[in-house]
XYZ file of C-alpha atoms in Angstrom:
541
model
C 15.944 27.026 33.820
C 15.453 29.214 36.855
C 12.760 28.357 39.349
C 10.259 30.932 40.454
C 10.897 32.829 43.656
C 7.209 32.644 44.530
C 6.015 29.764 46.750
C 2.807 27.740 46.486
C -0.238 29.017 48.318
C 0.445 28.715 52.065
C -1.175 25.963 54.067
C -4.100 26.763 56.369
C -4.560 30.233 54.921
C -7.354 31.775 52.880
C -6.539 32.328 49.212
C -7.426 35.762 47.828
C -7.873 35.896 44.067
C -8.323 39.239 42.320
C -9.642 38.781 38.791
C -9.807 41.241 35.889
C -12.045 40.813 32.840
C -10.907 41.405 29.304
C -12.372 44.252 27.331
C -9.734 46.050 25.274
C -9.878 49.784 25.775
C -12.728 49.298 28.262
C -10.078 48.084 30.686
C -9.788 51.793 31.445
C -13.037 51.388 33.392
C -11.346 48.746 35.573
C -8.410 51.067 36.210
C -10.774 53.838 37.335
C -12.557 51.450 39.718
C -9.227 50.387 41.213
C -8.320 54.030 41.789
C -11.653 54.629 43.540
C -11.149 51.615 45.803
C -7.615 52.695 46.703
C -8.875 56.155 47.616
C -11.641 54.687 49.770
C -9.341 52.341 51.685
C -5.669 53.011 52.344
C -4.961 49.296 52.761
C -6.444 48.145 49.462
C -3.823 46.462 47.255
C -1.124 47.052 49.812
C 1.917 44.832 50.018
C 1.079 41.111 50.211
C -2.678 41.615 50.493
C -3.591 39.495 47.443
C -2.656 35.850 46.889
C -2.749 36.058 43.077
C -3.848 38.326 40.229
C -5.783 36.675 37.405
C -6.599 38.248 34.068
C -7.860 37.745 30.542
C -6.959 40.025 27.609
C -6.492 43.591 28.914
C -7.077 42.107 32.367
C -3.876 40.114 31.851
C -1.935 43.300 31.214
C -3.421 44.875 34.345
C -2.485 41.733 36.301
C 1.100 41.842 35.053
C 1.497 45.534 35.834
C 0.179 45.101 39.374
C 2.131 41.884 39.989
C 5.344 43.638 39.026
C 5.015 45.981 42.002
C 5.856 45.102 45.594
C 3.009 47.397 46.610
C 0.475 47.294 43.741
C -1.530 50.287 44.975
C 1.463 52.546 44.245
C 0.990 51.954 40.513
C -2.653 52.954 40.823
C -2.291 55.980 43.082
C 0.484 57.380 40.887
C -1.958 57.380 37.959
C 0.339 55.169 35.896
C -2.204 52.378 35.468
C -4.749 54.761 33.952
C -2.074 56.457 31.856
C -1.185 53.278 29.972
C -4.514 53.567 28.148
C -3.449 56.976 26.819
C -0.252 55.451 25.402
C -0.550 55.451 21.598
C 1.559 52.301 21.274
C -1.135 50.210 22.918
C -3.276 50.104 19.757
C -1.329 51.989 17.073
C 0.383 50.792 13.907
C 2.891 53.513 13.124
C 6.381 52.242 13.991
C 6.510 50.305 10.728
C 4.948 52.612 8.073
C 4.782 49.914 5.407
C 3.086 47.525 7.794
C 0.685 50.276 8.815
C -0.228 51.118 5.208
C -0.758 47.474 4.249
C -3.026 46.980 7.248
C -5.658 49.211 5.631
C -5.843 46.680 2.798
C -6.149 43.676 5.082
C -2.675 42.418 4.167
C -1.034 42.946 7.564
C -2.402 43.152 11.086
C -4.609 46.082 12.035
C -2.612 46.946 15.154
C 1.151 46.960 14.876
C 3.280 44.138 16.176
C 6.273 46.450 16.572
C 4.182 49.020 18.431
C 2.915 46.563 21.014
C 6.339 45.008 21.512
C 7.809 48.468 22.086
C 5.112 49.184 24.670
C 5.788 45.922 26.515
C 9.564 46.382 26.333
C 9.222 49.753 28.019
C 7.229 48.306 30.905
C 8.775 44.865 31.419
C 12.057 44.640 29.525
C 13.407 41.104 29.829
C 11.647 40.348 33.109
C 10.500 36.743 33.460
C 7.256 35.577 35.005
C 9.222 34.063 37.867
C 10.715 37.470 38.674
C 7.397 39.186 39.343
C 6.701 40.197 42.929
C 3.229 38.653 43.003
C 1.560 35.506 41.707
C -0.360 35.644 38.422
C -2.780 33.399 36.537
C -2.918 34.532 32.911
C -5.522 33.145 30.513
C -4.412 32.868 26.881
C -5.462 30.899 23.810
C -2.838 28.649 22.236
C -2.674 27.534 18.613
C -0.833 24.432 19.711
C 2.538 24.672 17.957
C 2.134 21.032 16.920
C 0.583 18.961 14.181
C -2.642 17.025 14.371
C -6.281 17.836 14.898
C -7.787 19.854 17.740
C -4.552 21.587 18.687
C -6.181 24.849 19.742
C -6.799 25.144 23.478
C -6.957 27.479 26.447
C -3.500 28.018 27.947
C -3.128 29.406 31.455
C 0.244 30.732 32.554
C 1.230 30.816 36.215
C 4.443 31.856 37.923
C 4.225 29.805 41.101
C 4.232 26.076 41.812
C 1.418 23.896 42.989
C 2.041 20.959 45.277
C 2.152 18.611 42.277
C 3.941 20.681 39.627
C 6.657 23.315 39.851
C 5.655 25.212 36.643
C 9.285 26.197 36.097
C 8.623 26.319 32.363
C 6.020 29.021 32.836
C 8.253 31.029 35.149
C 10.973 31.213 32.505
C 8.701 32.842 29.935
C 9.316 36.535 29.364
C 6.459 38.652 30.663
C 6.356 40.611 27.417
C 5.950 37.442 25.330
C 3.019 36.149 27.362
C 1.475 39.616 27.586
C 1.646 40.114 23.807
C -0.329 36.956 23.173
C -2.740 37.608 26.028
C -3.858 40.976 24.601
C -3.811 40.050 20.909
C -6.969 38.546 19.400
C -6.287 36.831 16.098
C -8.211 39.529 14.285
C -6.287 42.402 15.871
C -2.580 41.519 15.882
C -0.368 38.846 14.331
C -0.099 35.631 16.290
C 3.228 35.581 18.128
C 4.672 32.605 20.037
C 1.573 30.622 19.057
C -0.475 32.568 21.632
C -3.608 34.634 21.261
C -6.136 36.412 23.444
C -7.719 34.271 26.169
C -11.022 35.937 25.355
C -11.310 33.405 22.537
C -12.799 31.107 25.188
C -13.735 33.315 28.133
C -13.471 37.050 28.648
C -13.584 36.569 32.427
C -10.811 34.618 34.201
C -12.986 33.776 37.203
C -13.570 30.105 36.390
C -10.201 29.374 34.768
C -8.299 30.767 37.756
C -10.574 28.908 40.148
C -9.854 25.654 38.332
C -6.116 26.267 38.622
C -6.286 26.873 42.348
C -8.466 23.912 43.296
C -6.360 21.562 41.190
C -5.941 18.809 43.771
C -2.567 19.233 45.486
C -2.587 15.517 46.204
C -2.570 14.445 42.591
C -4.416 11.250 41.734
C -5.667 8.616 44.101
C -2.876 6.203 43.206
C -0.264 8.701 44.327
C -2.000 9.237 47.644
C -2.373 5.494 48.115
C 1.375 5.138 47.776
C 2.018 7.967 50.242
C -0.325 6.480 52.846
C 1.141 3.020 52.368
C 4.701 4.295 52.762
C 3.797 6.182 55.896
C 2.196 3.112 57.455
C 5.164 1.000 56.428
C 7.436 3.450 58.202
C 5.217 3.235 61.270
C 5.501 -0.536 61.171
C 9.299 -0.309 60.989
C 9.460 1.890 64.060
C 7.076 -0.280 66.040
C 9.021 -3.410 65.158
C 12.170 -1.701 66.360
C 10.457 -1.009 69.664
C 8.998 -4.510 69.882
C 12.229 -6.318 69.029
C 15.077 -4.133 70.225
C 18.645 -5.335 69.793
C 20.398 -6.774 72.801
C 22.421 -3.608 73.237
C 19.215 -1.568 73.170
C 19.768 2.145 73.641
C 18.320 5.441 72.543
C 21.386 5.915 70.352
C 20.657 2.701 68.472
C 17.016 3.664 68.138
C 17.997 6.943 66.527
C 20.540 5.188 64.361
C 17.777 2.980 63.022
C 15.677 5.995 62.190
C 18.567 7.769 60.524
C 19.333 4.770 58.336
C 16.174 5.470 56.363
C 16.432 7.440 53.120
C 16.610 11.197 53.828
C 13.503 11.918 51.775
C 11.469 9.646 54.036
C 11.671 12.168 56.825
C 8.549 14.331 56.889
C 7.856 13.508 53.251
C 4.737 11.391 53.194
C 2.560 13.851 55.061
C 3.842 16.903 53.239
C 1.062 16.675 50.663
C -1.548 16.246 53.364
C -0.249 19.347 55.140
C -0.420 21.280 51.870
C -4.011 20.168 51.379
C -4.995 21.628 54.737
C -6.014 18.204 55.991
C -3.474 17.744 58.780
C -3.331 19.747 61.955
C 0.153 19.942 63.370
C 0.379 17.871 66.550
C 1.693 19.615 69.604
C 1.946 16.809 72.110
C 3.820 17.520 75.301
C 4.880 13.889 75.303
C 6.715 14.301 72.000
C 8.546 17.363 73.259
C 9.550 15.499 76.396
C 10.715 12.562 74.322
C 13.030 14.809 72.332
C 14.368 16.407 75.485
C 15.123 13.011 77.016
C 16.820 11.853 73.832
C 19.038 14.908 73.722
C 19.878 14.546 77.399
C 20.766 10.872 77.332
C 22.378 10.566 73.937
C 24.373 13.761 73.989
C 23.926 14.322 70.285
C 22.977 17.476 68.449
C 19.352 18.535 68.333
C 19.035 17.708 64.654
C 18.859 13.965 65.218
C 16.326 14.318 67.984
C 14.280 16.688 65.873
C 14.210 14.149 63.108
C 12.810 11.502 65.447
C 10.277 14.026 66.703
C 9.055 14.680 63.174
C 8.743 10.953 62.512
C 6.442 10.555 65.496
C 4.533 13.702 64.592
C 3.986 12.397 61.091
C 2.582 9.099 62.239
C 0.282 10.706 64.769
C -0.779 13.399 62.317
C -1.666 10.853 59.653
C -3.921 8.903 61.974
C -5.464 12.078 63.383
C -6.115 13.446 59.903
C -7.770 10.299 58.671
C -9.744 9.740 61.862
C -11.286 13.191 61.991
C -13.066 12.946 58.629
C -16.620 11.907 59.357
C -17.137 10.727 55.781
C -15.562 7.425 56.749
C -17.938 4.550 57.562
C -18.468 4.173 61.294
C -16.550 0.915 61.637
C -13.508 2.337 59.827
C -13.659 5.481 61.899
C -13.663 3.379 65.058
C -10.593 1.505 63.869
C -8.780 4.724 63.122
C -9.657 6.312 66.443
C -8.614 3.160 68.280
C -5.295 3.161 66.461
C -4.738 6.813 67.286
C -5.566 6.289 70.955
C -3.378 3.216 71.180
C -0.450 4.978 69.550
C -0.678 7.969 71.869
C -0.978 5.757 74.942
C 1.966 3.704 73.796
C 4.133 6.756 73.228
C 3.151 8.163 76.604
C 4.266 4.992 78.339
C 7.438 4.932 76.289
C 8.208 8.498 77.333
C 7.712 7.540 80.973
C 10.205 4.738 80.498
C 12.687 7.052 78.858
C 12.413 9.481 81.741
C 13.404 6.678 84.107
C 16.172 5.494 81.829
C 18.898 5.965 84.404
C 17.023 3.985 87.046
C 15.518 1.198 84.934
C 17.675 -1.768 84.053
C 18.148 -2.724 80.439
C 16.282 -6.013 80.931
C 13.307 -4.299 82.545
C 13.170 -1.718 79.787
C 13.240 -4.330 77.042
C 10.623 -6.505 78.713
C 8.291 -3.593 79.343
C 8.499 -2.401 75.748
C 7.843 -5.884 74.419
C 4.743 -6.135 76.600
C 3.589 -2.722 75.481
C 3.850 -3.076 71.721
C 1.605 -5.949 70.493
C -1.781 -4.247 70.845
C -0.409 -0.991 69.536
C 1.220 -2.739 66.592
C -2.014 -4.549 65.746
C -4.250 -1.484 65.796
C -1.840 0.957 64.173
C -0.748 -1.198 61.252
C -2.842 -4.249 60.423
C -6.264 -2.656 60.821
C -5.169 0.444 58.936
C -3.434 -1.307 56.075
C -6.609 -3.070 55.074
C -8.174 0.290 54.265
C -5.354 2.100 52.489
C -7.118 2.453 49.133
C -10.323 3.740 50.699
C -8.387 6.197 52.824
C -6.403 7.480 49.874
C -9.472 7.916 47.678
C -11.380 9.863 50.297
C -8.402 12.020 51.194
C -7.987 12.896 47.509
C -11.635 13.891 47.167
C -11.548 15.986 50.314
C -8.410 17.845 49.251
C -10.014 19.782 46.395
C -13.102 20.576 48.462
C -11.102 21.908 51.378
C -8.956 24.018 49.055
C -12.109 25.437 47.457
C -13.484 26.345 50.869
C -10.475 28.591 51.491
C -10.823 30.680 48.314
C -12.174 34.223 48.226
C -12.524 36.048 44.906
C -12.853 39.734 44.079
C -13.795 40.072 40.413
C -13.777 43.320 38.430
C -15.458 43.851 35.074
C -15.132 46.549 32.412
C -18.563 48.115 32.831
C -19.901 47.161 29.409
C -23.675 47.128 29.156
C -23.629 44.041 26.898
C -22.693 40.908 28.900
C -21.664 38.967 25.773
C -20.746 39.819 22.196
C -19.974 38.094 18.933
C -17.386 39.038 16.349
C -19.499 37.422 13.656
C -22.276 39.935 14.317
C -19.955 42.760 13.281
C -18.988 40.973 10.045
C -15.334 41.977 10.234
C -14.404 39.250 7.755
C -11.523 40.128 5.421
C -10.592 43.503 6.956
C -9.434 42.405 10.400
C -8.244 38.928 9.529
C -4.829 40.222 8.508
C -2.995 37.406 10.211
C -3.316 35.268 7.051
C -0.364 36.575 5.002
C 1.866 37.318 7.990
C 1.408 34.072 9.872
C 1.769 31.321 7.299
C 3.484 29.038 9.817
C 0.437 29.169 12.060
C -1.555 27.249 9.413
C -4.429 29.573 10.195
C -5.876 29.957 6.703
C -9.214 31.601 5.987
C -11.074 33.139 3.062
C -11.734 36.904 2.978
C -15.261 36.452 4.323
C -14.098 34.478 7.352
C -15.932 35.257 10.602
C -14.220 34.278 13.854
C -16.586 33.121 16.577
C -15.835 35.198 19.625
C -18.535 35.037 22.253
C -17.409 35.546 25.847
C -20.418 35.684 28.150
C -19.050 37.198 31.320
C -22.328 37.177 33.226
C -22.625 33.403 32.857
C -19.077 32.916 34.099
C -19.656 35.198 37.085
C -22.812 33.340 38.013
C -21.049 29.962 37.938
C -18.126 31.286 39.980
C -20.538 32.565 42.621
C -22.041 29.071 42.902
C -18.605 27.583 43.549
C -17.850 30.228 46.178
C -20.931 30.569 48.400
C -21.085 32.120 51.875
C -20.168 35.587 50.611
C -16.758 34.446 49.324
C -17.321 35.911 45.852
C -17.788 39.591 45.054
C -18.378 40.941 41.571
C -17.862 44.650 40.917
C -19.083 45.468 37.431
C -21.522 48.384 37.194
C -22.754 48.010 33.612
C -22.908 51.661 32.602
C -20.615 51.949 29.550
C -22.566 52.323 26.337
C -23.099 54.772 23.484
C -21.065 56.625 22.250
C -18.519 53.953 23.238
C -18.979 50.908 20.955
C -18.780 47.355 22.178
C -15.372 45.906 22.985
C -14.275 44.695 19.548
C -15.046 47.786 17.434
C -13.952 50.150 20.226
C -10.575 48.432 20.430
C -10.146 48.532 16.652
C -11.036 52.211 16.439
C -8.655 53.007 19.326
C -5.867 52.807 16.750
C -6.759 56.406 15.907
C -5.670 58.668 18.753
C -8.548 61.124 18.451
C -11.110 58.316 18.743
C -9.214 56.602 21.527
C -9.107 59.782 23.621
C -12.784 60.377 22.905
C -13.640 56.864 24.091
C -11.509 57.227 27.224
C -13.194 60.509 28.102
C -16.614 58.961 27.513
C -15.761 55.969 29.707
C -14.690 58.267 32.553
C -17.768 60.452 32.151
C -20.062 57.420 32.195
C -18.272 56.096 35.253
C -18.720 59.389 37.087
C -22.369 59.750 36.120
C -23.497 56.129 36.097
C -21.732 54.332 38.933
C -23.571 54.789 42.200
C -21.446 55.552 45.294
C -23.120 52.702 47.149
C -21.792 50.219 44.562
C -18.209 51.175 45.336
C -19.007 51.329 49.046
C -20.453 47.815 48.962
C -17.164 46.580 47.490
C -15.180 48.380 50.194
C -17.369 46.846 52.890
C -16.852 43.362 51.457
C -13.087 43.884 51.294
C -13.050 45.153 54.867
C -15.232 42.334 56.181
C -12.905 39.766 54.610
C -9.725 41.560 55.761
C -8.494 42.074 52.213
C -6.952 45.377 53.209
C -4.693 43.637 55.725
C -1.526 41.778 54.681
C -1.872 38.040 54.444
C -0.406 36.229 57.459
C 3.179 35.212 56.900
C 3.265 31.475 56.234
């Protein structure tokens, strides 16, 4: 397997999510809105301006197409994004004439499997998710590929790791395989790779993508407890080394003791806390001076000294991080602050000793350190260790909240006047459910009068997302102007198989956009993007 080239979300940086609703052929409305926004602002969708693209159904295809580009706006300004909706292969069933003929009798799928695969091959070839230039969060619906009850579930693909999971398996999927499933409701195309349209559960990816991003980077409380305990144990080891130095005490031996620890110990235990945006990097002059003195007196390469520096930084950062959270009870907070103060004072005195290393005798140095350590050792280890579980639990809870507070979301709809719709209301029954004969292995059997429940309510999802992202961190652009003569999503997408109807619908969608969308609606979106610096590249991590 090949790991993704895309990193996790950077630490201490806002996360910009751009989300695209599903809507079949009405995705053309989204493409037009993107073109308008690009024309209004030359920085919109420039290189590295979005943290991740999220999509459901046709929104997944839009996400993939944009994520493929280094500069996504180029795809829009060239007109290519809008042109894909004029491509007959998107909804046709003509590459396999027999399959196309049988589809009229409900024996094979209404839209052609070969047609859609040819379309995706032309755009993505054998590109893998991990080879895309931008992060994606793709909502699909999985039929489980396993036995037992309740094997159907929402399946979200991502091409970048979190702090707890590398998602290499997702990154090795071919884009075309995920895209086929993502844009193929069970009543429209055959089920391929056990995947179907994510609109089976939600036509908007706003909440599903949000859930993926706030997935706690610290894992469960037990894992954090172990990390905190290990870090404090390491602190205890260092302090004991200071308190009971060997007879031939020297900086070289001190560093040797540090280097005898397992390599992964170095800078490991606080890595998750850094990722969770809980730890501010310490920049103590004393630490820098300590490293300089070590390098001067030991005569070793800077790598060893740097390692010792990071050990001290880790211990200080842990105590600082835990002490600054006011959710701790007052008495625990006092203990933490006392430990932090004692540790800093102790290191300061140690640095002073190191500076005078050439003039202080070995006996004086050892005696002074032994007098210095007891109080520091007591506050920085014993009082802290009694509260490890409480610390770990609260750090875990704070991690998800702090991640959520860094998310901004720009959500685009498809302009449909109806906020929710139901396949059962259209009574498609035997005609569209052509997956039965062609997908025996899916065990998806149904009688001719079968009605598939399909009720995405995008307005509800948008409302809930806005509650999770207050303080103007959520913007929804979805002028609901598309209506007659364009049918609702399901019938419009079915009828788009016929080129003359598809072109008629596309023209109607553009006309309704031009006549129904108010300039101030687009301008409000531009103002929000500008106010939140979305048209500027994200800071380099």
